[in-house]
Short mmCIF file of N, CA and C in Angstrom, two decimals:
data_model
loop_
_atom_site.label_atom_id
_atom_site.label_comp_id
_atom_site.label_asym_id
_atom_site.label_seq_id
_atom_site.Cartn_x
_atom_site.Cartn_y
_atom_site.Cartn_z
N VAL A 154 19.50 19.37 -51.86
CA VAL A 154 21.14 19.58 -51.31
C VAL A 154 21.09 21.35 -50.73
N TYR A 155 21.23 21.30 -49.70
CA TYR A 155 20.98 22.53 -49.00
C TYR A 155 23.03 23.03 -48.69
N LEU A 156 23.58 24.17 -49.71
CA LEU A 156 24.59 24.53 -48.85
C LEU A 156 24.54 26.00 -48.74
N ALA A 157 25.30 26.24 -46.84
CA ALA A 157 25.02 27.67 -46.54
C ALA A 157 26.38 27.74 -46.51
N GLY A 158 26.84 29.29 -46.76
CA GLY A 158 27.45 30.13 -46.38
C GLY A 158 27.62 30.77 -45.69
N LEU A 159 28.72 31.54 -45.28
CA LEU A 159 28.54 32.62 -44.26
C LEU A 159 30.30 33.77 -44.59
N ILE A 160 29.67 34.90 -44.57
CA ILE A 160 31.18 35.80 -44.98
C ILE A 160 31.54 35.68 -43.73
N PRO A 161 32.58 35.94 -43.07
CA PRO A 161 32.64 36.57 -41.75
C PRO A 161 33.20 38.01 -41.88
N GLY A 162 32.44 38.60 -40.85
CA GLY A 162 32.28 40.02 -40.79
C GLY A 162 33.92 40.94 -40.11
N PRO A 163 33.81 41.77 -39.29
CA PRO A 163 32.59 42.60 -38.86
C PRO A 163 31.99 43.61 -39.57
N LYS A 164 32.39 43.25 -41.07
CA LYS A 164 31.58 44.42 -41.76
C LYS A 164 30.98 43.84 -42.78
N SER A 165 30.18 44.87 -43.78
CA SER A 165 30.13 43.85 -45.40
C SER A 165 30.89 43.59 -46.09
N PRO A 166 31.66 42.67 -46.88
CA PRO A 166 32.45 42.83 -47.72
C PRO A 166 32.50 43.95 -48.71
N SER A 167 33.19 43.85 -49.41
CA SER A 167 33.02 44.42 -51.00
C SER A 167 32.75 43.57 -51.79
N LEU A 168 31.98 43.88 -52.80
CA LEU A 168 32.15 43.31 -53.93
C LEU A 168 33.59 42.45 -54.59
N ASP A 169 34.34 43.07 -54.71
CA ASP A 169 35.45 42.16 -55.08
C ASP A 169 36.44 41.00 -53.81
N GLN A 170 35.71 41.54 -52.36
CA GLN A 170 35.66 40.25 -51.88
C GLN A 170 34.59 39.43 -51.76
N VAL A 171 33.98 39.34 -52.19
CA VAL A 171 32.44 38.45 -52.05
C VAL A 171 32.98 37.48 -53.44
N ASN A 172 33.26 38.62 -54.11
CA ASN A 172 33.65 37.46 -55.81
C ASN A 172 35.23 36.40 -55.44
N ARG A 173 35.75 37.20 -54.76
CA ARG A 173 36.94 35.91 -54.53
C ARG A 173 36.44 35.22 -53.07
N PHE A 174 35.65 35.45 -52.70
CA PHE A 174 35.31 34.42 -51.86
C PHE A 174 34.36 33.31 -52.32
N LEU A 175 33.58 33.59 -53.74
CA LEU A 175 32.82 33.10 -54.65
C LEU A 175 33.38 31.98 -55.54
N GLU A 176 34.63 32.45 -55.98
CA GLU A 176 35.39 31.62 -56.89
C GLU A 176 35.61 30.33 -57.01
N PRO A 177 36.29 29.85 -56.07
CA PRO A 177 36.13 28.83 -55.84
C PRO A 177 35.43 27.62 -55.91
N LEU A 178 33.88 28.12 -55.33
CA LEU A 178 32.70 27.59 -55.55
C LEU A 178 32.52 27.41 -56.91
N VAL A 179 32.39 28.88 -57.29
CA VAL A 179 31.95 29.03 -59.35
C VAL A 179 32.60 27.97 -60.05
N ARG A 180 34.08 28.10 -59.58
CA ARG A 180 34.82 27.07 -60.40
C ARG A 180 34.75 25.42 -60.27
N ASP A 181 34.35 25.30 -58.96
CA ASP A 181 33.81 23.64 -58.65
C ASP A 181 32.39 23.56 -59.38
N LEU A 182 31.59 24.46 -59.35
CA LEU A 182 30.36 24.16 -59.93
C LEU A 182 30.23 23.97 -61.50
N GLY A 183 30.99 25.33 -61.93
CA GLY A 183 31.09 24.59 -63.63
C GLY A 183 31.72 23.80 -63.87
N LYS A 184 32.15 23.13 -63.42
CA LYS A 184 32.88 21.40 -63.48
C LYS A 184 31.88 20.78 -63.00
N PHE A 185 30.97 20.90 -62.19
CA PHE A 185 30.14 19.92 -61.65
C PHE A 185 28.37 19.59 -62.99
N TRP A 186 28.66 21.22 -63.53
CA TRP A 186 27.49 21.59 -64.86
C TRP A 186 28.15 21.17 -65.99
N ALA A 187 29.26 20.91 -66.33
CA ALA A 187 29.76 20.94 -67.56
C ALA A 187 31.18 20.90 -67.42
N PRO A 188 31.50 19.33 -67.79
CA PRO A 188 31.06 18.32 -68.19
C PRO A 188 29.95 17.16 -67.15
N GLY A 189 30.23 17.84 -66.09
CA GLY A 189 29.54 17.19 -64.95
C GLY A 189 30.68 15.85 -64.29
N VAL A 190 29.97 15.59 -63.29
CA VAL A 190 30.95 14.46 -62.44
C VAL A 190 30.82 13.42 -62.10
N TYR A 191 31.19 11.98 -63.20
CA TYR A 191 30.78 10.69 -63.27
C TYR A 191 31.55 10.40 -61.92
N TYR A 192 30.39 8.98 -61.35
CA TYR A 192 30.64 8.38 -60.05
C TYR A 192 30.23 6.95 -60.84
N SER A 193 31.90 6.47 -60.40
CA SER A 193 31.88 4.99 -60.78
C SER A 193 30.46 4.19 -60.42
N LYS A 194 30.48 3.92 -58.99
CA LYS A 194 29.08 3.40 -58.36
C LYS A 194 28.39 4.18 -57.25
N THR A 195 27.41 3.88 -57.00
CA THR A 195 26.60 4.68 -56.15
C THR A 195 25.53 3.81 -55.45
N ALA A 196 25.23 4.05 -54.30
CA ALA A 196 24.03 2.96 -54.01
C ALA A 196 23.16 2.83 -54.85
N SER A 197 22.39 3.90 -55.56
CA SER A 197 21.21 3.29 -56.47
C SER A 197 21.88 2.55 -58.01
N HIS A 198 22.70 2.90 -58.55
CA HIS A 198 23.35 3.19 -59.51
C HIS A 198 24.98 2.14 -59.34
N LEU A 199 24.55 1.00 -59.72
CA LEU A 199 25.59 0.21 -59.68
C LEU A 199 26.66 0.48 -60.63
N GLN A 200 26.43 1.02 -61.60
CA GLN A 200 26.95 0.89 -62.77
C GLN A 200 27.85 2.11 -63.03
N GLY A 201 27.52 2.93 -62.44
CA GLY A 201 28.12 4.72 -61.77
C GLY A 201 27.13 5.57 -62.58
N ARG A 202 27.42 6.92 -61.98
CA ARG A 202 26.08 7.99 -63.03
C ARG A 202 26.81 9.22 -63.04
N LEU A 203 26.55 9.91 -63.87
CA LEU A 203 26.90 11.38 -64.07
C LEU A 203 25.91 12.07 -63.79
N THR A 204 26.37 13.44 -62.81
CA THR A 204 25.90 13.96 -61.90
C THR A 204 25.98 15.82 -62.50
N ARG A 205 25.13 16.78 -62.32
CA ARG A 205 25.21 17.82 -62.43
C ARG A 205 24.43 18.39 -61.18
N CYS A 206 25.42 19.72 -61.29
CA CYS A 206 25.07 20.53 -60.15
C CYS A 206 24.73 21.94 -59.82
N ALA A 207 23.61 22.58 -59.75
CA ALA A 207 23.69 24.02 -59.79
C ALA A 207 23.29 24.79 -58.99
N VAL A 208 23.64 26.23 -58.66
CA VAL A 208 22.52 26.70 -57.67
C VAL A 208 21.52 27.65 -57.88
N LEU A 209 20.64 27.16 -57.73
CA LEU A 209 19.42 27.49 -57.73
C LEU A 209 18.48 27.56 -56.57
N PRO A 210 18.01 28.37 -56.03
CA PRO A 210 18.39 29.78 -55.96
C PRO A 210 19.48 29.98 -54.78
N LEU A 211 19.84 31.46 -55.02
CA LEU A 211 20.62 31.83 -54.46
C LEU A 211 19.67 32.33 -52.97
N VAL A 212 19.78 32.05 -52.12
CA VAL A 212 18.56 32.65 -50.68
C VAL A 212 19.01 33.54 -49.62
N CYS A 213 19.12 34.74 -49.78
CA CYS A 213 19.77 35.48 -48.53
C CYS A 213 19.11 37.13 -48.38
N ASP A 214 19.49 37.81 -47.62
CA ASP A 214 19.06 38.66 -47.42
C ASP A 214 19.62 39.74 -48.42
N LEU A 215 18.58 40.86 -48.60
CA LEU A 215 18.84 42.15 -49.76
C LEU A 215 19.63 42.60 -50.26
N GLY A 216 20.63 43.10 -49.12
CA GLY A 216 21.96 43.61 -49.33
C GLY A 216 22.81 42.56 -50.07
N ALA A 217 22.86 41.44 -49.38
CA ALA A 217 23.79 40.38 -49.84
C ALA A 217 23.26 39.70 -51.24
N GLY A 218 22.00 39.63 -51.67
CA GLY A 218 21.84 39.11 -52.83
C GLY A 218 21.61 40.02 -53.65
N ARG A 219 21.92 41.26 -53.60
CA ARG A 219 21.98 42.55 -54.79
C ARG A 219 23.11 42.85 -54.87
N LYS A 220 24.51 42.28 -53.91
CA LYS A 220 25.92 42.43 -53.87
C LYS A 220 26.24 41.05 -54.52
N VAL A 221 25.94 39.77 -54.26
CA VAL A 221 26.48 38.30 -55.14
C VAL A 221 25.82 38.60 -56.29
N SER A 222 24.91 39.03 -56.45
CA SER A 222 24.31 38.67 -57.96
C SER A 222 24.56 39.99 -58.90
N GLY A 223 25.30 41.17 -58.53
CA GLY A 223 26.01 42.37 -59.11
C GLY A 223 25.17 43.23 -59.77
N GLN A 224 23.76 43.56 -58.53
CA GLN A 224 23.46 44.27 -59.16
C GLN A 224 23.43 45.75 -57.81
N ALA A 225 22.82 46.94 -58.08
CA ALA A 225 23.22 47.80 -57.63
C ALA A 225 22.20 48.06 -56.12
N SER A 226 22.87 48.74 -55.05
CA SER A 226 22.05 48.39 -54.04
C SER A 226 20.27 48.63 -54.17
N HIS A 227 19.78 48.36 -53.40
CA HIS A 227 18.00 49.29 -53.19
C HIS A 227 17.21 50.49 -53.38
N ALA A 228 18.69 50.95 -52.78
CA ALA A 228 18.72 52.53 -52.55
C ALA A 228 19.51 53.19 -53.44
N SER A 229 19.63 52.48 -54.46
CA SER A 229 20.13 53.22 -55.86
C SER A 229 19.26 53.69 -56.84
N THR A 230 19.75 54.10 -57.69
CA THR A 230 18.79 55.13 -58.55
C THR A 230 17.77 54.33 -59.44
N ILE A 231 18.52 53.22 -59.85
CA ILE A 231 18.19 52.28 -60.82
C ILE A 231 17.72 50.63 -59.31
N PHE A 232 16.91 50.49 -58.36
CA PHE A 232 16.69 49.94 -57.38
C PHE A 232 15.84 48.86 -57.41
N CYS A 233 15.69 48.12 -58.49
CA CYS A 233 14.71 47.27 -58.93
C CYS A 233 15.48 46.30 -59.27
N SER A 234 15.10 44.87 -58.65
CA SER A 234 15.95 43.60 -59.11
C SER A 234 15.19 42.97 -60.57
N PHE A 235 14.39 43.41 -60.66
CA PHE A 235 13.37 42.90 -62.22
C PHE A 235 13.23 43.78 -63.11
N CYS A 236 13.38 45.11 -63.21
CA CYS A 236 13.42 46.08 -63.97
C CYS A 236 14.08 47.48 -64.05
N GLN A 237 13.92 47.83 -64.76
CA GLN A 237 15.08 49.15 -65.14
C GLN A 237 14.62 50.87 -64.68
N LEU A 238 13.13 50.67 -63.76
CA LEU A 238 12.31 51.59 -63.20
C LEU A 238 13.71 52.17 -62.58
N GLU A 239 13.78 54.11 -62.70
CA GLU A 239 14.55 54.24 -62.01
C GLU A 239 13.47 55.49 -60.98
N LYS A 240 14.53 55.44 -59.52
CA LYS A 240 14.34 56.28 -58.52
C LYS A 240 13.10 57.27 -58.93
N PRO A 241 13.24 58.25 -59.68
CA PRO A 241 12.30 59.58 -60.01
C PRO A 241 10.36 58.55 -60.09
N ALA A 242 10.84 57.49 -60.77
CA ALA A 242 9.57 56.70 -61.65
C ALA A 242 9.09 56.29 -60.45
N ILE A 243 9.75 55.80 -59.15
CA ILE A 243 9.04 55.01 -58.47
C ILE A 243 7.44 55.04 -57.66
N ASN A 244 6.79 56.05 -57.92
CA ASN A 244 5.64 56.13 -57.88
C ASN A 244 4.48 55.49 -59.08
N ASP A 245 4.59 55.02 -60.03
CA ASP A 245 4.73 54.64 -61.56
C ASP A 245 4.29 53.18 -61.11
N LEU A 246 2.67 52.87 -61.15
CA LEU A 246 2.15 51.81 -60.51
C LEU A 246 1.85 50.44 -62.02
N ASP A 247 1.82 50.94 -62.77
CA ASP A 247 2.21 50.75 -64.26
C ASP A 247 2.44 49.63 -64.52
N GLN A 248 2.80 48.16 -64.11
CA GLN A 248 3.83 47.25 -63.85
C GLN A 248 4.03 46.74 -65.79
N GLY A 249 3.00 47.11 -66.39
CA GLY A 249 3.22 46.99 -67.95
C GLY A 249 4.43 48.04 -68.51
N ALA A 250 4.13 49.26 -67.97
CA ALA A 250 5.44 50.49 -68.36
C ALA A 250 6.39 50.51 -68.16
N TRP A 251 6.74 49.19 -66.85
CA TRP A 251 8.06 49.17 -66.81
C TRP A 251 9.08 48.47 -67.28
N PRO A 252 10.31 48.75 -67.50
CA PRO A 252 11.35 48.29 -68.57
C PRO A 252 12.01 46.82 -68.23
N ARG A 253 11.74 46.00 -68.27
CA ARG A 253 11.91 44.54 -67.82
C ARG A 253 13.98 44.59 -68.15
N ARG A 254 14.08 44.02 -66.71
CA ARG A 254 15.50 43.51 -67.41
C ARG A 254 15.78 42.21 -67.45
N ASP A 255 16.46 42.06 -68.80
CA ASP A 255 16.97 40.84 -68.89
C ASP A 255 17.95 40.00 -69.07
N CYS A 256 18.32 38.80 -68.57
CA CYS A 256 19.59 38.26 -68.52
C CYS A 256 20.85 38.56 -69.58
N GLU A 257 20.44 38.43 -70.89
CA GLU A 257 21.24 38.76 -72.07
C GLU A 257 21.96 39.98 -71.79
N THR A 258 20.66 41.34 -71.84
CA THR A 258 21.40 42.42 -71.73
C THR A 258 22.15 42.74 -70.06
N PHE A 259 22.31 41.88 -69.08
CA PHE A 259 22.50 42.26 -67.40
C PHE A 259 24.20 41.25 -68.11
N ARG A 260 24.03 40.51 -68.52
CA ARG A 260 25.70 39.90 -68.83
C ARG A 260 26.65 40.79 -69.72
N GLN A 261 25.49 41.35 -70.82
CA GLN A 261 26.64 42.27 -71.57
C GLN A 261 27.32 43.26 -70.90
N LEU A 262 25.74 43.93 -69.56
CA LEU A 262 26.71 45.17 -69.09
C LEU A 262 27.94 44.73 -68.20
N ALA A 263 27.46 43.30 -67.63
CA ALA A 263 28.45 43.15 -66.03
C ALA A 263 29.65 43.11 -67.13
N GLY A 264 30.01 42.03 -68.58
CA GLY A 264 30.87 42.63 -69.23
C GLY A 264 31.86 43.41 -69.19
N GLU A 265 30.68 44.19 -69.69
CA GLU A 265 31.71 45.71 -70.12
C GLU A 265 32.13 46.39 -68.73
N TRP A 266 31.08 46.04 -67.43
CA TRP A 266 31.67 46.62 -66.25
C TRP A 266 33.00 45.48 -66.13
N LYS A 267 33.60 44.61 -66.51
CA LYS A 267 34.50 44.02 -65.94
C LYS A 267 35.50 43.75 -66.82
N ALA A 268 35.16 44.34 -68.24
CA ALA A 268 36.11 44.63 -69.00
C ALA A 268 36.78 46.33 -69.07
N ALA A 269 35.92 47.27 -68.00
CA ALA A 269 36.65 48.82 -68.13
C ALA A 269 37.90 49.11 -67.83
N ALA A 270 38.62 49.57 -68.19
CA ALA A 270 40.48 49.91 -68.04
C ALA A 270 40.15 50.51 -66.73
N THR A 271 39.49 51.30 -65.99
CA THR A 271 39.69 52.42 -64.77
C THR A 271 38.77 51.90 -63.80
N PRO A 272 39.03 52.17 -62.75
CA PRO A 272 38.02 52.11 -61.76
C PRO A 272 36.84 53.24 -61.48
N LYS A 273 36.90 54.49 -62.65
CA LYS A 273 36.44 55.38 -63.09
C LYS A 273 35.38 55.15 -63.85
N ARG A 274 35.95 54.09 -64.85
CA ARG A 274 35.08 53.89 -65.88
C ARG A 274 34.30 52.68 -65.46
N ARG A 275 34.74 51.98 -64.22
CA ARG A 275 33.55 50.92 -63.83
C ARG A 275 32.66 51.87 -62.75
N GLU A 276 32.51 53.01 -62.66
CA GLU A 276 31.79 53.79 -61.91
C GLU A 276 30.58 54.43 -62.53
N GLN A 277 31.13 54.85 -63.57
CA GLN A 277 30.27 55.49 -64.61
C GLN A 277 29.51 54.32 -65.51
N LEU A 278 30.06 53.32 -65.76
CA LEU A 278 28.78 51.79 -66.20
C LEU A 278 28.35 51.60 -65.02
N PHE A 279 28.55 51.56 -63.88
CA PHE A 279 27.78 51.03 -62.90
C PHE A 279 26.58 51.91 -62.72
N LYS A 280 27.16 53.32 -62.34
CA LYS A 280 26.04 54.37 -62.03
C LYS A 280 25.08 54.72 -63.07
N ALA A 281 25.29 54.53 -64.61
CA ALA A 281 24.39 54.04 -65.72
C ALA A 281 23.37 53.23 -65.71
N SER A 282 24.26 51.87 -65.28
CA SER A 282 23.21 50.51 -65.57
C SER A 282 23.12 49.90 -64.21
N GLY A 283 23.62 49.97 -63.05
CA GLY A 283 22.78 50.17 -61.83
C GLY A 283 23.36 47.87 -61.95
N ILE A 284 24.28 48.06 -62.82
CA ILE A 284 24.61 46.42 -62.69
C ILE A 284 26.42 46.30 -62.97
N ARG A 285 27.09 45.57 -62.23
CA ARG A 285 28.46 45.40 -62.03
C ARG A 285 28.67 43.44 -62.24
N TYR A 286 29.48 43.49 -62.31
CA TYR A 286 30.10 42.09 -63.11
C TYR A 286 30.28 40.67 -61.66
N SER A 287 29.96 40.02 -61.56
CA SER A 287 29.44 38.93 -60.15
C SER A 287 30.06 37.73 -61.38
N THR A 288 30.29 36.99 -60.11
CA THR A 288 31.62 35.66 -60.75
C THR A 288 30.66 34.61 -61.32
N LEU A 289 29.48 34.79 -60.23
CA LEU A 289 28.37 34.08 -60.48
C LEU A 289 27.69 33.78 -62.00
N LEU A 290 28.52 35.34 -62.96
CA LEU A 290 27.83 35.22 -64.10
C LEU A 290 28.54 34.18 -64.71
N ASP A 291 29.92 33.86 -64.20
CA ASP A 291 30.80 32.50 -64.82
C ASP A 291 29.95 31.04 -65.13
N LEU A 292 28.79 31.25 -64.43
CA LEU A 292 28.45 29.93 -64.47
C LEU A 292 26.90 29.86 -65.51
N PRO A 293 27.06 29.23 -66.53
CA PRO A 293 26.40 29.55 -67.87
C PRO A 293 24.88 29.69 -67.81
N TYR A 294 24.36 28.74 -66.66
CA TYR A 294 23.05 28.69 -66.32
C TYR A 294 22.48 29.71 -65.50
N TRP A 295 23.66 30.60 -64.82
CA TRP A 295 23.03 31.46 -64.04
C TRP A 295 22.54 32.88 -64.26
N ARG A 296 21.08 32.98 -63.61
CA ARG A 296 19.81 34.42 -64.07
C ARG A 296 19.74 35.13 -62.99
N PRO A 297 20.70 35.80 -62.79
CA PRO A 297 20.46 37.11 -61.95
C PRO A 297 19.15 37.64 -61.54
N THR A 298 18.33 37.73 -62.59
CA THR A 298 17.15 38.40 -62.25
C THR A 298 15.95 37.62 -61.90
N ARG A 299 16.90 35.97 -61.76
CA ARG A 299 15.52 34.90 -61.54
C ARG A 299 16.02 34.23 -60.04
N TYR A 300 17.14 33.61 -60.20
CA TYR A 300 17.48 32.76 -59.04
C TYR A 300 17.84 33.58 -57.73
N VAL A 301 17.89 34.70 -57.71
CA VAL A 301 17.72 35.45 -56.23
C VAL A 301 16.89 35.57 -55.37
N VAL A 302 16.43 35.19 -54.09
CA VAL A 302 15.62 35.03 -53.38
C VAL A 302 15.66 35.67 -52.07
N ILE A 303 15.12 36.35 -51.39
CA ILE A 303 15.36 37.15 -50.48
C ILE A 303 14.93 36.19 -49.51
N ASP A 304 14.96 36.02 -48.10
CA ASP A 304 14.78 35.15 -47.31
C ASP A 304 13.47 35.48 -46.86
N THR A 305 13.03 34.41 -46.17
CA THR A 305 11.72 34.64 -45.72
C THR A 305 12.00 35.37 -43.93
N MET A 306 13.00 35.17 -43.54
CA MET A 306 13.40 35.44 -41.94
C MET A 306 12.96 37.06 -42.23
N HIS A 307 13.91 37.14 -43.03
CA HIS A 307 14.38 39.06 -43.43
C HIS A 307 12.57 39.65 -44.01
N ASN A 308 12.07 38.91 -44.66
CA ASN A 308 10.94 39.22 -45.15
C ASN A 308 9.56 39.11 -43.98
N LEU A 309 9.42 38.10 -43.21
CA LEU A 309 8.31 37.80 -42.75
C LEU A 309 8.60 38.18 -40.86
N PHE A 310 9.72 37.67 -40.53
CA PHE A 310 10.03 37.33 -39.27
C PHE A 310 10.38 38.53 -39.07
N LEU A 311 11.27 39.55 -39.30
CA LEU A 311 11.48 41.32 -38.85
C LEU A 311 10.67 41.97 -39.69
N GLY A 312 9.46 41.43 -39.96
CA GLY A 312 8.61 42.64 -40.45
C GLY A 312 8.88 43.33 -41.75
N LEU A 313 9.60 43.18 -42.52
CA LEU A 313 10.45 43.81 -43.63
C LEU A 313 8.96 43.94 -44.77
N LEU A 314 8.00 42.32 -44.85
CA LEU A 314 6.88 42.54 -45.71
C LEU A 314 5.91 43.71 -45.18
N GLN A 315 5.58 43.50 -43.85
CA GLN A 315 4.69 44.28 -43.17
C GLN A 315 4.86 45.84 -43.37
N ARG A 316 6.07 46.55 -43.25
CA ARG A 316 6.48 47.28 -43.41
C ARG A 316 6.51 48.05 -44.51
N HIS A 317 6.57 47.15 -45.93
CA HIS A 317 6.53 47.55 -47.20
C HIS A 317 5.12 47.47 -47.24
N CYS A 318 4.17 46.67 -46.73
CA CYS A 318 3.10 47.10 -47.36
C CYS A 318 1.87 48.01 -47.01
N ARG A 319 2.44 47.94 -45.49
CA ARG A 319 1.88 49.28 -44.58
C ARG A 319 2.47 50.91 -44.60
N ARG A 320 4.05 51.17 -44.85
CA ARG A 320 4.63 52.49 -44.70
C ARG A 320 4.62 52.73 -46.32
N ILE A 321 5.31 51.68 -47.31
CA ILE A 321 6.00 51.97 -48.54
C ILE A 321 4.70 51.83 -49.87
N PHE A 322 3.76 50.78 -49.75
CA PHE A 322 2.59 50.48 -50.75
C PHE A 322 1.54 51.71 -49.80
N GLY A 323 1.16 51.97 -48.90
CA GLY A 323 0.36 52.81 -48.36
C GLY A 323 -1.20 51.94 -48.07
N MET A 324 -0.96 50.66 -47.74
CA MET A 324 -1.56 49.36 -47.31
C MET A 324 -2.56 49.43 -45.93
N ASP A 325 -1.87 50.29 -45.09
CA ASP A 325 -2.03 50.26 -43.65
C ASP A 325 -3.97 50.81 -43.55
N VAL A 326 -4.18 50.08 -42.74
CA VAL A 326 -5.80 50.82 -42.03
C VAL A 326 -5.85 51.23 -40.84
N LYS A 327 -6.22 52.42 -40.67
CA LYS A 327 -6.35 52.49 -39.29
C LYS A 327 -7.76 52.33 -38.93
N THR A 328 -7.76 51.78 -37.74
CA THR A 328 -9.50 51.59 -37.00
C THR A 328 -9.16 52.21 -35.80
N VAL A 329 -10.42 52.35 -35.33
CA VAL A 329 -10.94 53.11 -33.94
C VAL A 329 -11.75 51.86 -32.57
N SER A 330 -11.01 52.15 -31.71
CA SER A 330 -11.88 50.22 -31.30
C SER A 330 -13.70 51.65 -30.77
N SER A 331 -14.39 50.67 -29.96
CA SER A 331 -15.61 50.95 -29.11
C SER A 331 -15.12 52.24 -28.42
N ASP A 332 -13.70 52.04 -27.70
CA ASP A 332 -13.55 53.21 -26.68
C ASP A 332 -12.60 54.21 -27.06
N GLY A 333 -12.86 54.44 -28.81
CA GLY A 333 -12.00 55.68 -29.14
C GLY A 333 -10.61 55.73 -29.54
N LEU A 334 -10.35 54.58 -28.56
CA LEU A 334 -8.94 54.03 -29.08
C LEU A 334 -7.85 53.46 -30.27
N ASP A 335 -6.73 54.32 -30.56
CA ASP A 335 -6.84 53.65 -31.98
C ASP A 335 -5.94 52.33 -31.76
N ASP A 336 -6.90 51.63 -32.52
CA ASP A 336 -6.43 50.06 -32.53
C ASP A 336 -5.28 49.74 -33.27
N ASP A 337 -4.73 50.34 -34.15
CA ASP A 337 -3.61 49.72 -35.56
C ASP A 337 -2.27 50.23 -34.17
N VAL A 338 -1.51 48.64 -33.73
CA VAL A 338 -0.43 48.65 -33.19
C VAL A 338 0.79 48.03 -34.05
N GLU A 339 1.47 48.94 -34.49
CA GLU A 339 2.86 48.78 -34.90
C GLU A 339 3.38 47.63 -33.89
N PRO A 340 3.87 46.63 -34.71
CA PRO A 340 5.30 45.66 -34.14
C PRO A 340 6.24 46.03 -33.52
#
C-alpha cells in the first residue's frame, strides 16, 4: 500500500506543525497496529480477517526525513541519522569508531525533550543530542534510525549522490582527452 502526503507550503513547516499534521495519522495507525482492525468479510476471507498496518518506510527528501523523524538537520553538529559522529570528526572514515545511534536511547532522549518544562531546556537538550520528539515515536514499532529512506529523485535525479561522491567524498576523477581539453563535465 502506498500513502502519499503533502504538507502545504509556501514555507517548510515547523516541527510542531509537522507533528500536528501527523497526529491523526499516527492515532489511526496506532489502532491498526494494536489491536488491529477486524473486517467481518473480505473477498479472500469470507469468515473475516484481522489486519494490522504500519508505516514502513518513510520516504521523503533529507530535510523532511530529519524533521519528521525528530532528528537535527544534516548541517547540525550531530549530522548523521545513523551515528553520533560530530561535525569536527567528519573526516573520520573509520566506521567502526563511529558511535552508533540506537532506538532505545533515541526514544529516551526524545522523551526527555518532550517532557522539558521550557523551550530553553528543549533547545539545550536538542543541541546536546540532535534529537527531539516526533509523534511517529508514539508508534511502538517505529525505528527512526532505520525506517527513513531518502527518495531516489533527490538522490539520483537531482544529482545529490553524484555531488556527494565527487565533491564531498573526493571520488572525482579528472581526465584529459587527446585534444588536451578537460573531459570532466559537471551535470
